[in-house]
Structure formats: structure tokens, C-alpha cells
Amino acid sequence: KKRAFSGEPPLVAMTPGGRGGGVGNPTFQCLADTLLQEGFRVLTWDRRNSGHSEVSYDFKGKSRAAQDAADLCGLLGTLGVPMAILAGQSAGGRMALEFARRYPKMVCGMILKDLTGGEKALKHLRKKYFTSHLNAAERGGMAEVAQQAFFRNMLTTGPEELRQTRTKQLMATDVGTFVEAMILSARFLERAIDPVLGFDEDMLRAHDPNVPCFLVHDSRRNDGMHTAEAMEELCEGLTKSGAKVALSTGVGDFWVDKGVTFCWKAVNA
């Protein structure tokens, strides 16, 4: 049953992890369905270079996480949304933390699910997302980049018009601009490995205490990167900021009802 809001219903912006698209992604589907039934608005979006978005590696001196945060800030501005709840999983959670660090007045709460931390995560994700593509660009330019598995998939999926557009955009990308984007994005991960990639205890302690956080760990994750320890230490670090922080651990969609309750409290704080 939908509840009444004064003015526009609050919006929850959802960003899954990895480099897949957000539109149609199952990560937050159960939460999205429940929030819509409760009367919230839900935003799912394809970050640049993912889903059905076009290709651009002109990050203007920013990392991937910072550029995604800037893109979401611009999208919310275009939609006329001055403040939102952010829900992010893994890389989407890193983006949410970076968004809150850069634009704290636009965030009324965050749901952070299964963020990565530790040496194994840094070594694996830095190579998978950034340094392997950087090395390809330095070896053979954008033609070599286009042969990487991620980019082959990007250029051969989706509608024909999108595939053609993406191919033109990628091949027209300046190699130096691409290399800079990869370097800065890798450095973002390297700036801290504990508690989570990209954010050390001092950064978490500087979190805006007016932005509450609900943390979720799915105990089925056993890859040594999305660990319970990382989420427990993230919870401890954010708590030191003075913000209200809760951590819930279990299996599957156990956390959805708690997440909806968190959203109600965040918008009514």
C-alpha cells in the first residue's frame, strides 16, 4: 500500500557493481519493486561505457568513480531532484561513497552492499578494470583496446545503431585521454585498500554525519574480495563519523524489508 508524501515522492538512485548496465540489472530489483509499491520513485541508470550508454573516457582529470558520481549529479540535476537516497553494490557502492564525499547535501541516505576490500581485491580489480586496458592502449592504441574482451562485448551487443556509435566513439578516443582515465581510476583504488578500496579510515571518519548508512553483506559471497570483514570495518569507520550506521548480514534478499524501513527513516529524518 502506497503511503502519502508531502510534495514529490523521494527518489532512490540504484547503481550495481561491475561494468554492466544498471537498467534491468537484478541486483536491486526486489528492493526497487518494494519501494515502488510503497510510493517511492526509483532511478536505474546505465553509467557511461556500460549498459546502453555511449562511450566516453574524457574524465576531465577524474577517476572512473568520481566521473560516475559527477554524471549522476548531473542526471539528478536534469531530473530536478535536489536530494536522493543512493543504493550501490560493489563498484556502485564505491561510487556512492565518492558521491557523498563530493556532494553531501544531495544525499539523504545510502544503502551500501558488498563493497570490496583488501590486497586480493586491489590486485584483481585494478588489472581487470584498468591496467590491462592501459597496457593495450600503450601497445597498439585504441585498435588494440577494441580487441580486449570487455570492449569486444561492448561493441557487439545492443541495437545496431548503438554498436556503430560506440565503435566510432571508441576508435576516435584520444589514446592519451584514455590512458589518463585508466591511470587515475587505478590510483583511486590504490589510495586505500582497507577497510574498502578507495577509502581509508580518515576518509570514512570525514563522512557527513547527517547522511545515515545501511550496510548489507550477502554471506554467500566467498571470493575473498567482497568480505564480511570489509563490511564490518566499513561500518565501524562510518560510525566514527557520527552518522547513524547499521549492518545486516544474511543470504539473498533477507535485507530488503530493512532497506525499505531505512529509506522511510532517511527521508523523514
mmCIF file of C-alpha atoms in Angstrom:
data_model
loop_
_atom_site.group_PDB
_atom_site.id
_atom_site.type_symbol
_atom_site.label_atom_id
_atom_site.label_comp_id
_atom_site.label_asym_id
_atom_site.label_seq_id
_atom_site.Cartn_x
_atom_site.Cartn_y
_atom_site.Cartn_z
ATOM 1 C CA LYS A 1 0.000 0.000 0.000
ATOM 2 C CA LYS A 2 1.399 3.363 -1.013
ATOM 3 C CA ARG A 3 1.952 5.963 1.677
ATOM 4 C CA ALA A 4 1.434 9.683 1.177
ATOM 5 C CA PHE A 5 4.308 12.122 0.763
ATOM 6 C CA SER A 6 4.203 15.874 1.002
ATOM 7 C CA GLY A 7 5.465 17.098 -2.361
ATOM 8 C CA GLU A 8 7.354 14.857 -4.806
ATOM 9 C CA PRO A 9 7.965 11.281 -3.609
ATOM 10 C CA PRO A 10 11.623 10.709 -2.652
ATOM 11 C CA LEU A 11 13.914 9.109 -5.208
ATOM 12 C CA VAL A 12 16.281 6.166 -4.710
ATOM 13 C CA ALA A 13 19.119 6.017 -7.268
ATOM 14 C CA MET A 14 20.444 2.478 -7.754
ATOM 15 C CA THR A 15 23.911 1.634 -9.072
ATOM 16 C CA PRO A 16 25.015 -2.022 -9.264
ATOM 17 C CA GLY A 17 28.617 -3.171 -9.363
ATOM 18 C CA GLY A 18 30.925 -4.343 -12.117
ATOM 19 C CA ARG A 19 30.753 -2.660 -15.506
ATOM 20 C CA GLY A 20 27.318 -3.876 -16.538
ATOM 21 C CA GLY A 21 24.339 -1.610 -17.047
ATOM 22 C CA GLY A 22 22.009 -0.555 -14.273
ATOM 23 C CA VAL A 23 18.768 -0.636 -16.278
ATOM 24 C CA GLY A 24 17.273 -4.100 -15.896
ATOM 25 C CA ASN A 25 20.057 -5.231 -13.543
ATOM 26 C CA PRO A 26 18.728 -7.737 -10.961
ATOM 27 C CA THR A 27 20.947 -6.589 -8.060
ATOM 28 C CA PHE A 28 18.390 -4.235 -6.545
ATOM 29 C CA GLN A 29 15.260 -5.490 -8.333
ATOM 30 C CA CYS A 30 13.445 -6.733 -5.223
ATOM 31 C CA LEU A 31 14.216 -3.506 -3.365
ATOM 32 C CA ALA A 32 13.106 -1.423 -6.352
ATOM 33 C CA ASP A 33 9.812 -3.306 -6.686
ATOM 34 C CA THR A 34 9.048 -2.909 -2.986
ATOM 35 C CA LEU A 35 9.933 0.783 -2.932
ATOM 36 C CA LEU A 36 7.727 1.456 -5.956
ATOM 37 C CA GLN A 37 4.845 -0.279 -4.197
ATOM 38 C CA GLU A 38 5.471 1.988 -1.199
ATOM 39 C CA GLY A 39 5.285 5.111 -3.354
ATOM 40 C CA PHE A 40 8.955 5.950 -3.791
ATOM 41 C CA ARG A 41 10.483 6.868 -7.107
ATOM 42 C CA VAL A 42 13.337 4.652 -8.329
ATOM 43 C CA LEU A 43 16.109 5.578 -10.749
ATOM 44 C CA THR A 44 18.124 2.902 -12.534
ATOM 45 C CA TRP A 45 20.731 4.153 -14.966
ATOM 46 C CA ASP A 46 23.489 2.962 -17.257
ATOM 47 C CA ARG A 47 26.782 4.579 -16.315
ATOM 48 C CA ARG A 48 28.898 5.830 -19.194
ATOM 49 C CA ASN A 49 30.611 2.963 -21.050
ATOM 50 C CA SER A 50 28.108 0.433 -19.683
ATOM 51 C CA GLY A 51 24.647 -0.933 -20.489
ATOM 52 C CA HIS A 52 23.247 1.046 -23.409
ATOM 53 C CA SER A 53 25.189 4.233 -22.691
ATOM 54 C CA GLU A 54 27.627 5.630 -25.219
ATOM 55 C CA VAL A 55 31.424 5.664 -24.953
ATOM 56 C CA SER A 56 33.393 8.482 -23.354
ATOM 57 C CA TYR A 57 36.687 8.309 -21.495
ATOM 58 C CA ASP A 58 37.087 12.075 -21.201
ATOM 59 C CA PHE A 59 37.023 12.058 -17.387
ATOM 60 C CA LYS A 60 38.483 15.579 -17.188
ATOM 61 C CA GLY A 61 41.161 14.630 -14.702
ATOM 62 C CA LYS A 62 38.918 12.431 -12.558
ATOM 63 C CA SER A 63 38.800 8.730 -11.745
ATOM 64 C CA ARG A 64 36.030 6.448 -13.010
ATOM 65 C CA ALA A 65 34.263 6.582 -9.629
ATOM 66 C CA ALA A 66 34.478 10.373 -9.465
ATOM 67 C CA GLN A 67 33.276 10.739 -13.062
ATOM 68 C CA ASP A 68 30.336 8.404 -12.422
ATOM 69 C CA ALA A 69 29.479 10.492 -9.371
ATOM 70 C CA ALA A 70 29.623 13.672 -11.460
ATOM 71 C CA ASP A 71 27.443 12.061 -14.139
ATOM 72 C CA LEU A 72 24.841 11.040 -11.558
ATOM 73 C CA CYS A 73 24.932 14.521 -10.055
ATOM 74 C CA GLY A 74 24.219 15.971 -13.493
ATOM 75 C CA LEU A 75 21.455 13.438 -14.141
ATOM 76 C CA LEU A 76 19.731 14.248 -10.853
ATOM 77 C CA GLY A 77 20.012 17.944 -11.691
ATOM 78 C CA THR A 78 18.414 17.358 -15.098
ATOM 79 C CA LEU A 79 15.576 15.462 -13.400
ATOM 80 C CA GLY A 80 15.109 18.271 -10.880
ATOM 81 C CA VAL A 81 15.985 16.055 -7.911
ATOM 82 C CA PRO A 82 17.833 18.064 -5.223
ATOM 83 C CA MET A 83 18.396 15.129 -2.855
ATOM 84 C CA ALA A 84 18.225 11.337 -3.156
ATOM 85 C CA ILE A 85 18.946 8.073 -1.397
ATOM 86 C CA LEU A 86 21.823 6.206 -3.062
ATOM 87 C CA ALA A 87 21.912 2.411 -3.286
ATOM 88 C CA GLY A 88 25.203 0.963 -4.516
ATOM 89 C CA GLN A 89 26.699 -2.507 -4.734
ATOM 90 C CA SER A 90 30.454 -3.193 -5.034
ATOM 91 C CA ALA A 91 31.778 -0.617 -7.563
ATOM 92 C CA GLY A 92 28.386 1.113 -7.337
ATOM 93 C CA GLY A 93 28.946 1.394 -3.593
ATOM 94 C CA ARG A 94 32.354 2.998 -4.123
ATOM 95 C CA MET A 95 30.697 5.480 -6.455
ATOM 96 C CA ALA A 96 28.024 6.209 -3.801
ATOM 97 C CA LEU A 97 30.689 6.886 -1.171
ATOM 98 C CA GLU A 98 32.530 9.180 -3.584
ATOM 99 C CA PHE A 99 29.267 10.936 -4.464
ATOM 100 C CA ALA A 100 28.541 11.535 -0.774
ATOM 101 C CA ARG A 101 32.087 12.838 -0.283
ATOM 102 C CA ARG A 102 31.750 15.318 -3.148
ATOM 103 C CA TYR A 103 28.045 16.221 -2.954
ATOM 104 C CA PRO A 104 26.930 15.534 0.646
ATOM 105 C CA LYS A 105 23.983 17.941 0.531
ATOM 106 C CA MET A 106 22.425 15.886 -2.278
ATOM 107 C CA VAL A 107 22.338 12.653 -0.233
ATOM 108 C CA CYS A 108 19.782 11.854 2.457
ATOM 109 C CA GLY A 109 20.926 8.245 2.954
ATOM 110 C CA MET A 110 22.958 5.392 1.458
ATOM 111 C CA ILE A 111 22.472 1.652 1.088
ATOM 112 C CA LEU A 112 25.885 0.041 0.542
ATOM 113 C CA LYS A 113 26.023 -3.630 -0.418
ATOM 114 C CA ASP A 114 29.061 -5.908 -0.607
ATOM 115 C CA LEU A 115 31.921 -3.492 -1.197
ATOM 116 C CA THR A 116 35.407 -4.874 -1.874
ATOM 117 C CA GLY A 117 38.484 -4.513 0.288
ATOM 118 C CA GLY A 118 41.979 -5.933 0.747
ATOM 119 C CA GLU A 119 45.051 -6.773 -1.327
ATOM 120 C CA LYS A 120 43.379 -9.501 -3.409
ATOM 121 C CA ALA A 121 40.594 -7.147 -4.479
ATOM 122 C CA LEU A 122 43.042 -4.398 -5.395
ATOM 123 C CA LYS A 123 45.266 -6.712 -7.458
ATOM 124 C CA HIS A 124 42.358 -8.324 -9.318
ATOM 125 C CA LEU A 125 40.168 -5.286 -9.972
ATOM 126 C CA ARG A 126 42.995 -2.904 -10.838
ATOM 127 C CA LYS A 127 44.137 -5.270 -13.602
ATOM 128 C CA LYS A 128 40.656 -6.293 -14.793
ATOM 129 C CA TYR A 129 39.191 -2.793 -14.983
ATOM 130 C CA PHE A 130 42.135 -0.546 -15.743
ATOM 131 C CA THR A 131 45.753 -1.650 -16.177
ATOM 132 C CA SER A 132 45.069 -4.381 -18.749
ATOM 133 C CA HIS A 133 43.321 -1.796 -20.952
ATOM 134 C CA LEU A 134 46.011 0.793 -20.275
ATOM 135 C CA ASN A 135 48.674 -1.681 -21.428
ATOM 136 C CA ALA A 136 46.665 -2.486 -24.554
ATOM 137 C CA ALA A 137 46.381 1.205 -25.421
ATOM 138 C CA GLU A 138 50.101 1.731 -24.983
ATOM 139 C CA ARG A 139 50.867 -1.343 -27.145
ATOM 140 C CA GLY A 140 48.560 -0.701 -30.056
ATOM 141 C CA GLY A 141 46.328 2.301 -29.499
ATOM 142 C CA MET A 142 42.542 2.142 -29.497
ATOM 143 C CA ALA A 143 42.529 -0.640 -32.113
ATOM 144 C CA GLU A 144 44.253 -2.867 -29.561
ATOM 145 C CA VAL A 145 41.845 -1.718 -26.829
ATOM 146 C CA ALA A 146 38.906 -2.706 -29.024
ATOM 147 C CA GLN A 147 40.220 -6.286 -29.071
ATOM 148 C CA GLN A 148 40.020 -6.628 -25.270
ATOM 149 C CA ALA A 149 37.186 -8.929 -24.149
ATOM 150 C CA PHE A 150 35.238 -6.196 -22.367
ATOM 151 C CA PHE A 151 35.339 -3.884 -25.360
ATOM 152 C CA ARG A 152 34.623 -6.649 -27.896
ATOM 153 C CA ASN A 153 31.468 -7.378 -25.953
ATOM 154 C CA MET A 154 30.579 -3.693 -25.699
ATOM 155 C CA LEU A 155 30.941 -3.194 -29.456
ATOM 156 C CA THR A 156 28.980 -6.296 -30.472
ATOM 157 C CA THR A 157 25.911 -6.122 -28.196
ATOM 158 C CA GLY A 158 22.840 -3.914 -28.275
ATOM 159 C CA PRO A 159 20.980 -2.340 -31.189
ATOM 160 C CA GLU A 160 22.890 -1.923 -34.445
ATOM 161 C CA GLU A 161 22.822 1.887 -34.253
ATOM 162 C CA LEU A 162 24.300 1.801 -30.732
ATOM 163 C CA ARG A 163 27.016 -0.663 -31.808
ATOM 164 C CA GLN A 164 28.027 1.595 -34.678
ATOM 165 C CA THR A 165 28.002 4.700 -32.490
ATOM 166 C CA ARG A 166 30.094 3.037 -29.807
ATOM 167 C CA THR A 167 32.634 1.779 -32.328
ATOM 168 C CA LYS A 168 33.077 5.256 -33.796
ATOM 169 C CA GLN A 169 33.368 6.823 -30.346
ATOM 170 C CA LEU A 170 35.894 4.315 -29.057
ATOM 171 C CA MET A 171 38.097 4.459 -32.153
ATOM 172 C CA ALA A 172 38.004 8.284 -32.075
ATOM 173 C CA THR A 173 39.124 8.392 -28.434
ATOM 174 C CA ASP A 174 42.483 10.054 -27.951
ATOM 175 C CA VAL A 175 44.942 7.452 -26.647
ATOM 176 C CA GLY A 176 46.415 9.889 -24.139
ATOM 177 C CA THR A 177 42.970 10.722 -22.765
ATOM 178 C CA PHE A 178 42.150 7.024 -22.423
ATOM 179 C CA VAL A 179 45.456 6.217 -20.724
ATOM 180 C CA GLU A 180 44.978 9.096 -18.268
ATOM 181 C CA ALA A 181 41.496 7.823 -17.388
ATOM 182 C CA MET A 182 42.877 4.334 -16.692
ATOM 183 C CA ILE A 183 45.769 5.656 -14.591
ATOM 184 C CA LEU A 184 43.600 7.925 -12.453
ATOM 185 C CA SER A 185 40.993 5.202 -11.978
ATOM 186 C CA ALA A 186 43.640 2.716 -10.850
ATOM 187 C CA ARG A 187 45.056 5.304 -8.455
ATOM 188 C CA PHE A 188 41.600 5.752 -6.954
ATOM 189 C CA LEU A 189 41.588 2.079 -5.978
ATOM 190 C CA GLU A 190 45.180 2.293 -4.750
ATOM 191 C CA ARG A 191 44.601 5.243 -2.432
ATOM 192 C CA ALA A 192 43.294 2.778 0.184
ATOM 193 C CA ILE A 193 42.720 -0.971 0.408
ATOM 194 C CA ASP A 194 41.234 -1.104 3.916
ATOM 195 C CA PRO A 195 38.521 -1.026 5.010
ATOM 196 C CA VAL A 196 37.374 -0.859 1.356
ATOM 197 C CA LEU A 197 39.097 0.038 -1.903
ATOM 198 C CA GLY A 198 39.474 3.776 -2.313
ATOM 199 C CA PHE A 199 38.503 4.757 1.237
ATOM 200 C CA ASP A 200 40.649 4.633 4.357
ATOM 201 C CA GLU A 201 39.587 5.269 7.948
ATOM 202 C CA ASP A 202 40.294 9.003 7.787
ATOM 203 C CA MET A 203 38.064 9.402 4.709
ATOM 204 C CA LEU A 204 35.271 7.455 6.366
ATOM 205 C CA ARG A 205 35.616 9.483 9.553
ATOM 206 C CA ALA A 206 35.111 12.619 7.422
ATOM 207 C CA HIS A 207 31.765 11.280 6.121
ATOM 208 C CA ASP A 208 28.897 13.732 6.632
ATOM 209 C CA PRO A 209 27.260 12.702 9.937
ATOM 210 C CA ASN A 210 23.886 13.795 8.574
ATOM 211 C CA VAL A 211 23.933 11.021 5.946
ATOM 212 C CA PRO A 212 22.814 7.694 7.503
ATOM 213 C CA CYS A 213 24.008 4.408 6.012
ATOM 214 C CA PHE A 214 22.544 0.914 5.810
ATOM 215 C CA LEU A 215 25.176 -1.710 5.000
ATOM 216 C CA VAL A 216 24.427 -5.164 3.599
ATOM 217 C CA HIS A 217 26.619 -8.239 3.271
ATOM 218 C CA ASP A 218 25.453 -11.391 1.484
ATOM 219 C CA SER A 219 27.260 -14.190 3.299
ATOM 220 C CA ARG A 220 27.240 -16.304 0.109
ATOM 221 C CA ARG A 221 29.982 -14.086 -1.295
ATOM 222 C CA ASN A 222 33.172 -16.090 -0.798
ATOM 223 C CA ASP A 223 35.507 -14.681 -3.441
ATOM 224 C CA GLY A 224 37.903 -13.194 -0.890
ATOM 225 C CA MET A 225 37.127 -9.663 -2.111
ATOM 226 C CA HIS A 226 33.524 -8.932 -1.074
ATOM 227 C CA THR A 227 34.176 -9.959 2.510
ATOM 228 C CA ALA A 228 32.278 -9.713 5.772
ATOM 229 C CA GLU A 229 35.399 -8.176 7.316
ATOM 230 C CA ALA A 230 35.420 -5.344 4.785
ATOM 231 C CA MET A 231 31.785 -4.506 5.506
ATOM 232 C CA GLU A 232 32.274 -4.748 9.276
ATOM 233 C CA GLU A 233 35.252 -2.397 9.118
ATOM 234 C CA LEU A 234 33.345 -0.079 6.768
ATOM 235 C CA CYS A 235 30.529 0.023 9.327
ATOM 236 C CA GLU A 236 32.979 0.825 12.103
ATOM 237 C CA GLY A 237 34.685 3.542 10.058
ATOM 238 C CA LEU A 238 31.450 5.284 9.056
ATOM 239 C CA THR A 239 30.159 5.088 12.635
ATOM 240 C CA LYS A 240 33.173 7.124 13.767
ATOM 241 C CA SER A 241 31.890 9.987 11.598
ATOM 242 C CA GLY A 242 28.890 10.326 13.891
ATOM 243 C CA ALA A 243 26.450 9.097 11.249
ATOM 244 C CA LYS A 244 23.776 6.539 12.024
ATOM 245 C CA VAL A 245 25.039 3.259 10.552
ATOM 246 C CA ALA A 246 23.628 -0.276 10.615
ATOM 247 C CA LEU A 247 24.975 -3.513 9.121
ATOM 248 C CA SER A 248 22.842 -6.517 8.173
ATOM 249 C CA THR A 249 24.277 -9.912 7.142
ATOM 250 C CA GLY A 250 22.432 -12.877 5.662
ATOM 251 C CA VAL A 251 21.575 -14.634 2.398
ATOM 252 C CA GLY A 252 19.680 -13.389 -0.649
ATOM 253 C CA ASP A 253 17.029 -10.704 -0.286
ATOM 254 C CA PHE A 254 16.852 -11.009 3.522
ATOM 255 C CA TRP A 255 17.661 -7.313 3.846
ATOM 256 C CA VAL A 256 15.018 -5.762 1.585
ATOM 257 C CA ASP A 257 12.391 -5.032 4.243
ATOM 258 C CA LYS A 258 15.058 -3.471 6.442
ATOM 259 C CA GLY A 259 16.218 -1.454 3.450
ATOM 260 C CA VAL A 260 12.724 -0.092 2.863
ATOM 261 C CA THR A 261 12.419 0.830 6.557
ATOM 262 C CA PHE A 262 15.791 2.568 6.304
ATOM 263 C CA CYS A 263 14.572 4.594 3.311
ATOM 264 C CA TRP A 264 11.493 5.748 5.216
ATOM 265 C CA LYS A 265 13.593 6.833 8.180
ATOM 266 C CA ALA A 266 16.125 8.589 5.924
ATOM 267 C CA VAL A 267 13.507 10.736 4.198
ATOM 268 C CA ASN A 268 11.734 11.541 7.463
ATOM 269 C CA ALA A 269 14.865 12.412 9.453
#
